[in-house]
XYZ file of C-alpha atoms in Angstrom:
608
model
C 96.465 106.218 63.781
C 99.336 104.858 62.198
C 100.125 106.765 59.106
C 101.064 104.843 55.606
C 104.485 106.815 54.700
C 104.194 108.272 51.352
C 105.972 105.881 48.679
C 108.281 108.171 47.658
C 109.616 109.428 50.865
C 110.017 105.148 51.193
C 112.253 104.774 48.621
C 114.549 107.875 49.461
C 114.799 106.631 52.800
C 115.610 102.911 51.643
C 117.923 104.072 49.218
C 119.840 106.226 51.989
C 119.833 102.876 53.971
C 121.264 100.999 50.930
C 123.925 103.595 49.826
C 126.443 102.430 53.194
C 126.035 98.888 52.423
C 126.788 98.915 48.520
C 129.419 99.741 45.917
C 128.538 101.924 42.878
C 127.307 99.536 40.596
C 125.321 97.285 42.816
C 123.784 100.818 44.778
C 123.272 102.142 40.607
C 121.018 98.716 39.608
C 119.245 98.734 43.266
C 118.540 102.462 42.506
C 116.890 101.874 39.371
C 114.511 99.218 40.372
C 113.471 101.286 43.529
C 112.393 104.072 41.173
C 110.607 101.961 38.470
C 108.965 99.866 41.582
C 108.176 103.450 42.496
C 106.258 104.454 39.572
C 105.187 100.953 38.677
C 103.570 98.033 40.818
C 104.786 99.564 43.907
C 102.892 102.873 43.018
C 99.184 100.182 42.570
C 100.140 98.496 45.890
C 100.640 101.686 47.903
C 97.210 102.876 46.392
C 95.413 99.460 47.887
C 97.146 99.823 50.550
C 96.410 103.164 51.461
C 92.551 101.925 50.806
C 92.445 99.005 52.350
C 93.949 101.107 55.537
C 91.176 103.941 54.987
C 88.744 100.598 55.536
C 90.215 99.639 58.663
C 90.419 102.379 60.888
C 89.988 100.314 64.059
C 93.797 99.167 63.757
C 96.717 99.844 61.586
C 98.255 98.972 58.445
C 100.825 96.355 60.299
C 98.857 94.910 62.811
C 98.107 91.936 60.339
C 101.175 91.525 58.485
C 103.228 91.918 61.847
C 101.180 89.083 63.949
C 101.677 86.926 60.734
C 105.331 86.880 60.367
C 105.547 86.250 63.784
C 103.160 83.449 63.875
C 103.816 81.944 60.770
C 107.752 81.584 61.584
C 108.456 78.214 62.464
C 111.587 78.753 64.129
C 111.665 77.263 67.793
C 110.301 80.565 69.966
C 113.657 80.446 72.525
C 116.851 82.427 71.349
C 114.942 83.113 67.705
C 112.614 85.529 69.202
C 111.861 85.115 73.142
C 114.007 88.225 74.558
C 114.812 88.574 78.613
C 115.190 91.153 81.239
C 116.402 91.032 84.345
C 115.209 92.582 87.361
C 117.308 94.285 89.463
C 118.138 93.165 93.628
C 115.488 94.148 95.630
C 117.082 97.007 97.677
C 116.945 95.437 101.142
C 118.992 92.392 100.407
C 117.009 89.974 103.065
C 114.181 90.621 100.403
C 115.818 88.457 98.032
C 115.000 85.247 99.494
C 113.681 83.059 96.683
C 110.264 82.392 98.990
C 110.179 86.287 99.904
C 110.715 87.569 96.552
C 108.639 84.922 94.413
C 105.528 85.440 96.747
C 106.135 89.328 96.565
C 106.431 90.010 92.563
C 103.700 87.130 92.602
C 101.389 89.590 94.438
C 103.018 92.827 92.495
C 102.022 91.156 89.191
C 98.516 90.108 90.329
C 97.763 93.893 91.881
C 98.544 94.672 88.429
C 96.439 92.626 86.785
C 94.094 93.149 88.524
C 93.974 97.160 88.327
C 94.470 97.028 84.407
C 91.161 94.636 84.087
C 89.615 97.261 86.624
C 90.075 100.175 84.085
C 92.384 102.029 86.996
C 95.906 101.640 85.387
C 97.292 104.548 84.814
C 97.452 105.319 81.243
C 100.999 104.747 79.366
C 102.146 108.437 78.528
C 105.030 109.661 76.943
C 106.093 113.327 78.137
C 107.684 115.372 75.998
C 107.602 117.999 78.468
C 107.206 116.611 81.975
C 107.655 119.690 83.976
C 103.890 120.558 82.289
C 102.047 117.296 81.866
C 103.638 115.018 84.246
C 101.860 117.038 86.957
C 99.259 115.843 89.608
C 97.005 119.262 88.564
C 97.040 117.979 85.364
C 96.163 114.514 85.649
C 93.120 116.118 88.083
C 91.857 118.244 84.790
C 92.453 115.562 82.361
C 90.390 113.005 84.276
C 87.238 115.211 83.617
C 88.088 115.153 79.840
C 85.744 112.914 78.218
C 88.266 110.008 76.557
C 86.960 111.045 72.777
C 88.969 114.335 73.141
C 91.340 113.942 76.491
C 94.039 113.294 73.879
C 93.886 115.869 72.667
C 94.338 117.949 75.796
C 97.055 116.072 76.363
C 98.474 116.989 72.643
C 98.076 120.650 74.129
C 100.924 120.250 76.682
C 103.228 117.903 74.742
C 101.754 114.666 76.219
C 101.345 111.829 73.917
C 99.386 108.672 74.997
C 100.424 105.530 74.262
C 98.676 102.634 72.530
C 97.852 99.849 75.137
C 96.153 97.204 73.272
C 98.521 94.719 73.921
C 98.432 94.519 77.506
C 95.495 92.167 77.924
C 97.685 89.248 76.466
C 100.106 89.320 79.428
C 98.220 87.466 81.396
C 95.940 84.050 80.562
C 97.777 83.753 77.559
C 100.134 81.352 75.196
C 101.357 81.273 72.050
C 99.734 77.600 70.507
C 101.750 75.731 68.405
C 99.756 74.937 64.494
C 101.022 74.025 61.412
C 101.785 76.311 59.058
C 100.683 79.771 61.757
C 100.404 79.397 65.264
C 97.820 80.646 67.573
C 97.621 83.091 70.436
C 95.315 81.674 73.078
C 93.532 84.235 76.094
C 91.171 82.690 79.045
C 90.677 85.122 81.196
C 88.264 83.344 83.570
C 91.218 80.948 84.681
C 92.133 81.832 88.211
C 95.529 79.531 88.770
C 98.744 80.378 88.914
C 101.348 77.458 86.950
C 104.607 77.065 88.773
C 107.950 75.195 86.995
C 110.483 73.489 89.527
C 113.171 70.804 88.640
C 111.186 70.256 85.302
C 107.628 69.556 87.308
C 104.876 71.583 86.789
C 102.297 72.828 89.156
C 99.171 74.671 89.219
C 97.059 76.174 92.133
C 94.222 79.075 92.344
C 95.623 82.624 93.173
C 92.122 84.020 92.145
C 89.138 83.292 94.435
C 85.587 82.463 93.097
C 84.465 86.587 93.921
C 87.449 87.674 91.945
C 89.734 87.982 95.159
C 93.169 87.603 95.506
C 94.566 84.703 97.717
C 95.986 86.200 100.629
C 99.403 86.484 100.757
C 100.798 84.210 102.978
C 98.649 81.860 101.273
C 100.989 82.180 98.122
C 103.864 81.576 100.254
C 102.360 78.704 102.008
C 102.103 77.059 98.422
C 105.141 77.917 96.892
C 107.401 76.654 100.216
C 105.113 73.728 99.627
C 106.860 73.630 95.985
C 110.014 74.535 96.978
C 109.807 71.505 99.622
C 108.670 69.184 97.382
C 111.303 66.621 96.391
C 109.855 64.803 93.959
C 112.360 63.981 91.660
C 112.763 65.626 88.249
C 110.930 64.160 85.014
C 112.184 61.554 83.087
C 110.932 63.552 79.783
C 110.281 66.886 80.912
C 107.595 68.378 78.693
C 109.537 71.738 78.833
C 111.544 71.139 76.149
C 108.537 70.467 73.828
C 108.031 74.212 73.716
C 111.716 74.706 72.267
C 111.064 72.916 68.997
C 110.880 74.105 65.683
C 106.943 74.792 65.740
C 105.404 72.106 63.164
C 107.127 69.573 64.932
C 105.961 70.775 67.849
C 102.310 70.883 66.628
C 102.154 67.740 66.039
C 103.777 66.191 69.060
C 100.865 68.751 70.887
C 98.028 66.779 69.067
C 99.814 63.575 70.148
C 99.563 64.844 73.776
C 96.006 65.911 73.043
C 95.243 62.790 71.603
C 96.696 60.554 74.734
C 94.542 61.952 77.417
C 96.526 65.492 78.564
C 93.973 67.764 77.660
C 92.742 68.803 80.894
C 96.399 69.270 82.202
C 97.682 71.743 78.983
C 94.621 73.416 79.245
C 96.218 74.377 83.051
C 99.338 75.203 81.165
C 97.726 77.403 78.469
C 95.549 79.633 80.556
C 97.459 79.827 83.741
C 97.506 83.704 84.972
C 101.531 83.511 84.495
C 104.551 80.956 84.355
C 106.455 80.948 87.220
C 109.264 79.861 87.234
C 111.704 78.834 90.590
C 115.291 77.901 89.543
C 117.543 75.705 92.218
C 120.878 77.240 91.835
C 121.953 80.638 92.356
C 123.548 83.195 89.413
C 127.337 83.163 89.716
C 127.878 86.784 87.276
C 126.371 88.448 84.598
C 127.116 86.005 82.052
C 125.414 83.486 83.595
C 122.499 85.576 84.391
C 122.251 85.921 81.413
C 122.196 82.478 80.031
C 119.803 81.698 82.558
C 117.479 84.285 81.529
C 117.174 83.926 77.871
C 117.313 80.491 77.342
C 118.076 77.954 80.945
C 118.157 74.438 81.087
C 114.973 74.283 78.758
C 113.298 71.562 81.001
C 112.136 74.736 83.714
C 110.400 77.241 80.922
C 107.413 77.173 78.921
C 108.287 79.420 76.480
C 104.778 79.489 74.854
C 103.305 81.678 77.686
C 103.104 85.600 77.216
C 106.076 85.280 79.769
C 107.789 83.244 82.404
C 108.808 85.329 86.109
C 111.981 83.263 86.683
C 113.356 83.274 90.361
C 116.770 81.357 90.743
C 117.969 80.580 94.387
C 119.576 83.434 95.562
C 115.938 85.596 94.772
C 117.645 87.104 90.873
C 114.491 87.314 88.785
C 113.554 88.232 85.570
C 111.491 87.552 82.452
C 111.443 85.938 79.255
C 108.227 87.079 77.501
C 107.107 85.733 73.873
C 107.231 88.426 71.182
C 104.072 87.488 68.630
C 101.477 89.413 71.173
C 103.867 92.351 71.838
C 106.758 94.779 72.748
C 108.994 95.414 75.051
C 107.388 98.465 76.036
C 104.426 96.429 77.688
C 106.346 93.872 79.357
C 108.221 96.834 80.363
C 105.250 98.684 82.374
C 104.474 95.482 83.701
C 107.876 94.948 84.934
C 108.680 98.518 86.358
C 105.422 98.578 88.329
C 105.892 95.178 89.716
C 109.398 96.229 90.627
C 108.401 99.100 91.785
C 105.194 97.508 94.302
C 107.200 94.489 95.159
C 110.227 96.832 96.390
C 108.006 100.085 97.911
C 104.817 97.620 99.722
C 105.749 94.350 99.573
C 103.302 91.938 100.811
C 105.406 90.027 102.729
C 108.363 90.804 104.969
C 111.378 87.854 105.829
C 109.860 87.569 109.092
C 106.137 86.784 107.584
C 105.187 83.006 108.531
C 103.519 81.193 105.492
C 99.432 80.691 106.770
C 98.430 77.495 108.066
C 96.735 75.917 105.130
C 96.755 72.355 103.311
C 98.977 73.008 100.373
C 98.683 69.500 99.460
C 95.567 69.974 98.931
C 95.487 73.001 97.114
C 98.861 72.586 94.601
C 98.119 70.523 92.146
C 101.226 69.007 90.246
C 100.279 68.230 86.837
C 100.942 64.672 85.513
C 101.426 64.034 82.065
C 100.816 60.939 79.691
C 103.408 60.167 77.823
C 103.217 57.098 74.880
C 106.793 56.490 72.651
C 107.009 58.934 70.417
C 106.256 61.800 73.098
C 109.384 60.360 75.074
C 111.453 60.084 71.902
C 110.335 63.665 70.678
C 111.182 65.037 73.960
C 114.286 63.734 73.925
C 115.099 64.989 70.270
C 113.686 68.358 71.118
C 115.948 68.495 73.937
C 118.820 66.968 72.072
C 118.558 69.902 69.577
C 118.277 72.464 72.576
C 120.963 71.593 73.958
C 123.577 71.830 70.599
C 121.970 75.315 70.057
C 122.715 76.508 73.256
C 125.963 74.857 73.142
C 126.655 77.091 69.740
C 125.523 80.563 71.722
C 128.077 82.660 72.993
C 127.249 85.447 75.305
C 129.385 88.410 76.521
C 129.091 91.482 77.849
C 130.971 94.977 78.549
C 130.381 98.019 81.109
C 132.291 101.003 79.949
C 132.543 102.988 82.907
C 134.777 106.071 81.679
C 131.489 108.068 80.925
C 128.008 108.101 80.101
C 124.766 110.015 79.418
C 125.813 112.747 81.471
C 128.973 114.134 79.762
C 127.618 112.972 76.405
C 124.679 115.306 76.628
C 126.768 118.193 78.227
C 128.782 117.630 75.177
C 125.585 118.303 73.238
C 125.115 115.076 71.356
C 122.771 112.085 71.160
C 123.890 109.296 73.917
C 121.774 106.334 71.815
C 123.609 107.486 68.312
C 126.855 107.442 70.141
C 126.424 103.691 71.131
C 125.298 102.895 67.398
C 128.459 104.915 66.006
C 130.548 102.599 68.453
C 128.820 99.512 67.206
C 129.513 100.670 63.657
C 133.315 101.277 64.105
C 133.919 98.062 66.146
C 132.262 96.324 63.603
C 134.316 97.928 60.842
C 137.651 97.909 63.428
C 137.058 93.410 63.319
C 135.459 92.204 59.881
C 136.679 95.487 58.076
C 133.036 96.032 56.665
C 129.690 97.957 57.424
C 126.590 95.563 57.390
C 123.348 95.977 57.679
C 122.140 96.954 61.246
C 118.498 97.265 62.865
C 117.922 98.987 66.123
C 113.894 98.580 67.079
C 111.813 101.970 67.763
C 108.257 101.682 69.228
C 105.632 103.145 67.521
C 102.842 102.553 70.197
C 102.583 106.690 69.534
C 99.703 105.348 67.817
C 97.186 102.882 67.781
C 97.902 99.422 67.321
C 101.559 100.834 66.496
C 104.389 97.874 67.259
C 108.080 98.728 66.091
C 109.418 100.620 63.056
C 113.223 100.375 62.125
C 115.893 102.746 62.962
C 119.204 102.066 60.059
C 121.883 102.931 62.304
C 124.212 102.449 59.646
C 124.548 105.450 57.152
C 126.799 107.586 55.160
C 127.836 109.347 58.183
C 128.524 106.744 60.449
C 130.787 104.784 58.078
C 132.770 108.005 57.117
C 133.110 108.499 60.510
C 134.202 105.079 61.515
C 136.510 105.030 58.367
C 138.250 108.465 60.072
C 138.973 106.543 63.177
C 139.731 103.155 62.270
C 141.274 103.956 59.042
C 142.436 107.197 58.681
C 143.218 108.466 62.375
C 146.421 110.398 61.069
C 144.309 112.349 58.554
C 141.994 114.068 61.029
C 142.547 116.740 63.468
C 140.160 116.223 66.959
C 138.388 119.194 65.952
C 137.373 117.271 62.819
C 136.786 113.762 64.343
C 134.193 115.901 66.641
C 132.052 117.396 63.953
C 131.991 113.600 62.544
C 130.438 112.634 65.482
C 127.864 115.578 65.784
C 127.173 114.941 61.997
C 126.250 111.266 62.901
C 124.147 112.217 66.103
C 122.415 114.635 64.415
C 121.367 112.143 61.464
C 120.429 109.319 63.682
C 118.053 111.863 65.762
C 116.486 112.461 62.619
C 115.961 108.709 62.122
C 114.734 107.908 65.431
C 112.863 111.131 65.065
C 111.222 109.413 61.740
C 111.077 105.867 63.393
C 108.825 106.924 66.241
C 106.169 109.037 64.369
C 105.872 106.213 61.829
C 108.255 107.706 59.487
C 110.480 104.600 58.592
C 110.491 102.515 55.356
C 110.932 99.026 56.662
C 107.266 98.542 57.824
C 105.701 100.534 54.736
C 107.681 97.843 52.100
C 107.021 95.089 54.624
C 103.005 95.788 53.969
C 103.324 96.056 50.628
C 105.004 92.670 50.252
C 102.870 91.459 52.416
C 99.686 92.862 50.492
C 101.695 91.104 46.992
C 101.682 87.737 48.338
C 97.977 88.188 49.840
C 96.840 89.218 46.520
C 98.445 86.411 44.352
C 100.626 89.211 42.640
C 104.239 87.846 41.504
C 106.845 89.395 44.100
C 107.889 92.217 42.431
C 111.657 92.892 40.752
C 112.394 94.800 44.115
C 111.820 92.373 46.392
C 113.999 89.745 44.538
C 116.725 92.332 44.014
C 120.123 91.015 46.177
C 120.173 93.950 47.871
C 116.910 93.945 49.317
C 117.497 90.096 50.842
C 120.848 91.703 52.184
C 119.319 94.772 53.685
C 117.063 92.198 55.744
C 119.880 90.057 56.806
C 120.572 91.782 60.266
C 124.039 91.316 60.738
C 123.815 93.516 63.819
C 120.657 93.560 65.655
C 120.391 96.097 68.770
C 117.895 97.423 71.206
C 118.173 99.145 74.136
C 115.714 99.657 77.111
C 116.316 101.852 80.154
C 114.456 101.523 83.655
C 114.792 101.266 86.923
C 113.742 98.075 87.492
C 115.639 96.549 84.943
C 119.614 95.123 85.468
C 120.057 94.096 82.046
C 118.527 92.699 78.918
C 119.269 90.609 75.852
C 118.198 88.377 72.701
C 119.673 86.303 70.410
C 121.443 86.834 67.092
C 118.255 87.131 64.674
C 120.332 85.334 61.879
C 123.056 82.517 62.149
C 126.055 85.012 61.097
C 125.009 88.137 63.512
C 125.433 89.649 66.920
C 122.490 90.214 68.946
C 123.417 93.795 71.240
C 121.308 94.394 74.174
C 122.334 97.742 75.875
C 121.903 99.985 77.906
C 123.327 104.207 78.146
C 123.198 105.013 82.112
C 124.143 108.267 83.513
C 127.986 107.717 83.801
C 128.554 104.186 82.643
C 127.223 101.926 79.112
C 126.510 98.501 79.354
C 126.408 96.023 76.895
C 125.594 92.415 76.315
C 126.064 90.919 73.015
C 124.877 87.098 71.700
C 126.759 85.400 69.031
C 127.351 81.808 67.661
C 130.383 80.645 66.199
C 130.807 82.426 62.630
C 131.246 85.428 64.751
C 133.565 86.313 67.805
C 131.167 87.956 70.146
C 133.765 88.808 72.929
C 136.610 90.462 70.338
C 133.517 92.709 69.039
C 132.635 94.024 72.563
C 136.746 94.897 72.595
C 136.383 96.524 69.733
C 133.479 98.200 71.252
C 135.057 98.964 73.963
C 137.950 100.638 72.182
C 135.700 102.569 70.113
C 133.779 104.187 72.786
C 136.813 104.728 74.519
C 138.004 106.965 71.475
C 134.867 108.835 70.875
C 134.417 109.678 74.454
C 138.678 110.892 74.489
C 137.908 112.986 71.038
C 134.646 114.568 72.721
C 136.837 115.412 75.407
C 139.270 117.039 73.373
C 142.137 114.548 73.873
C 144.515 113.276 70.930
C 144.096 109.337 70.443
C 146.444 106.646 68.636
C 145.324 103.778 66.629
């Protein structure tokens, strides 16, 4: 289970967060009210807290809480929360014909689906020491474990399973628009498949009536049928409904209820997956990019647990909703549909689709629209359209090193990427702001993320060395900054991951305030606090095969949001912006500051 952090160990670590970000007086007054917070209401919320969690042993202490600020944010889904990644190129280029590809990760994702209901999946296991557990011997012992205690053998060699409770929401599922707190909707009896082209929307059955899957060259039959099809594209494509801010949204959905298109979003809502089949190829990363997280907005429906999107020339990858879960589900899903589609593929280029009527099968969904449906489409897209105009999206591989000489070098790869954002960040606005970097807790059950604080003492004495102070410091001395800050952020990430932060903990008991009626404490309304929450740089990284790269969007108006990625010999980077900051001058600056840790770990004198 998900342990409640003692109180006190929460306020030493949120005070460590705090002391990078403030001067003396401001970190002196936030000090005080953390410790008489500590002693005082803070102390009678932990206690119900802590009892309310000893009550619910079936979840954890942030299951709630977490599905309700997600829910209850009515922020439009895209570029607020909805993150991507991209697949990489199927190995044998003539795989990545749109037709081939689409009909072959269609299959991937359905064997999948199919396995997990089955109870065959393999378990999600984190291996501390793989050489031991990741073993086929002990996979064969395990299995004759009964489940009560098989963790526990797997404690024994350093194995730790991983919560999977959220995988049953990636398929069947959507996020429903309501006022005030959305849904999340799961029909797991529907058998059809919902495919987006040019803005129309069609369903037809992948599932038979025995549970089968359609064969094949079935799929492919139906989606050349699709792809064929040149119906033109909507007037008021319904698409952009699903990018509005969500009350609006809600009620323009019971104004579609109430004009006769129940039957045809109840299609949309519990279709297996969205599919969707772009028309244009991607010209380079950037665009890629842009495609993935947000496209044209007519060809998504960001409400479902996630859309497969194929363009022309076969790219694909997903945007996935964030209320039901983490990346570290959609990731599974995506590495072993990668992985199947690439390795077995159901169809080859030379497969011919089967002879069936497709017209008869594909069902394109037709939608009633009255007045204010058209003119709220049009407004929703209107808006769409300037906040995508705002976005900025750039992105950086540093190729002069990687994972490899930065473990050789004996220090952490993903604190070495944080340092850089730090300095660059300090290098262009001349400040150090608050930073998040997301750490899965699915360690445990019903875990979701806990926060790493990149930014600390360490790394903003270090940055200050190199941006400000280069002449002062010897190599020798810039080094043991850098080992300093690696060593801190392990123990961070260390903390994160066993459910050791302090975000979550004061999240629930602000949460648990509000629930009870209680008056928001003096801590909560303390400047600080609001500023500590204001993610000026928000990061995650994610590394797989499958995966090419990955991004989000700035979580608040004045922020960059930094998707990347620490390969073996090279770091990628993507970053999202809007105009109060210049995204493509901070990847320079990341750029240089990688460039002068990786020169200083090497032992080689830099300039300013």
């Amino acid at each position: 289970r998900l342990p409640v952090p003692k109180l006190e160990d929460t306020i030493r670590r949120y005070l460590n967060a705090q002391k990078p970000l403030l001067n003396d007086d401001q970190f002196r007054k936030t000090e005080e009210l953390a410790h008489r917070f500590g002693k005082g209401i803070g102390k009678e919320l932990h206690e119900q807290l802590v009892a309310q969690d000893n009550q619910n042993k079936h979840t954890s202490y942030i299951t709630g809480p977490w599905f309700d600020m997600y829910l209850k944010a009515r922020e439009p889904v895209v570029l607020n929360f909805n993150p991507f990644m991209s697949f990489n190129p199927d190995p044998k280029s003539e795989y990545n014909n749109q037709l081939i590809r689409a009909t072959n990760m269609t299959v991937s994702a359905l064997r999948f689906m199919k396995t997990f209901r089955a109870g065959y999946l393999e378990p999600e296991v984190f291996h501390l020491n793989p050489e031991k557990s990741d073993t086929e011997i002990f996979k064969k012992i395990i299995r004759f474990v009964p489940s009560s205690l098989s963790w526990f053998g797997a404690y024994m060699v350093n194995a730790y399973p991983l919560d999977m409770s959220q995988y049953f929401r990636l398929f069947n599922s959507t996020r429903l628009p309501k006022l005030n707190r959305d849904e999340l909707y799961t029909d797991e009896k529907a058998k059809h498949l919902l495919v987006l082209r040019n803005g129309n929307f069609y369903v037809f059955d992948v599932i038979d009536r025995d549970g089968n899957m359609l064969k094949p060259s079935e799929i492919q039959a139906h989606l050349k049928y699709i792809l064929s099809d040149n119906s033109p594209a909507p007037a008021f494509p319904l698409g952009y409904l699903s990018t509005e801010n969500r009350d609006t949204w809600a009620l323009l959905r019971k104004n579609l209820l109430d004009n006769g298109n129940e039957e045809a979003l109840q299609k949309v809502d519990s279709a297996v997956f969205c599919l969707s089949l772009d028309d244009f190829p991607i010209k380079d990363f950037v665009h890629l990019s842009h495609t993935m997280l947000h496209g044209d907005g007519a060809n998504r429906w960001y409400d479902k647990s996630f859309n497969l999107i194929i363009t022309k020339d076969g790219t694909a990858g997903i945007n996935f909703e964030h209320s039901w879960g983490d990346g570290v589900a959609v990731l599974r899903f995506q590495n072993e549909v990668f992985k199947d589609s690439t390795k077995a593929p159901a169809l080859s280029p030379q497969s011919q689709p089967a002879s069936v009527d497709s017209s008869r099968a594909v069902q394109k969904l037709d939608f009633k629209l009255n007045d204010a449906l058209k003119a709220g489409i049009t407004k929703a897209k209107q808006k769409f359209d300037a906040s995508i105009e705002a976005l900025s999206l750039n992105m950086i591989q540093f190729r002069e090193g990687g994972k490899d000489l930065l473990k050789q070098k004996k220090v952490s790869p993903d604190a070495v990427a944080q340092l850089a954002f730090q300095m660059a960040f300090l290098r262009q606005y001349n400040q150090t702001v608050a930073t998040y970097e997301s750490c899965s807790t699915a360690a445990f059950k019903h875990g979701r993320t806990e926060t790493i604080r990149p930014a600390s003492i360490h790394t903003k004495k270090c940055s200050e060395a190199f941006v400000r102070e280069l002449s002062k410091h010897s190599t020798e001395e810039l080094q043991k900054l850098i080992v300093e800050c690696s060593k801190y952020h392990g123990r961070l990430t260390k903390e994160a991951a066993m459910g050791q932060g302090f975000d979550r903990h004061l999240f629930g008991l602000r949460y648990l305030a509000l629930s009870k009626g209680i008056a928001l404490p003096d801590f909560y309304q303390d400047q600080a606090y609001a500023q500590l929450n204001h993610n000026i740089i928000s990061t995650s990284t994610l590394m797989s095969p499958a995966v090419e790269l990955g991004g989000f969007g700035p979580v608040v108006s004045d922020g960059f949001g930094v998707g990347y990625q620490v390969h073996d010999d090279w770091i990628g980077c993507n970053v999202s912006s809007y105009p109060a900051r210049n995204g493509k001058e901070y990847l320079q600056c990341i750029y240089k500051s990688l460039e002068d840790i990786f020169n200083v770990l090497k032992g080689k004198k830099i300039s300013s």
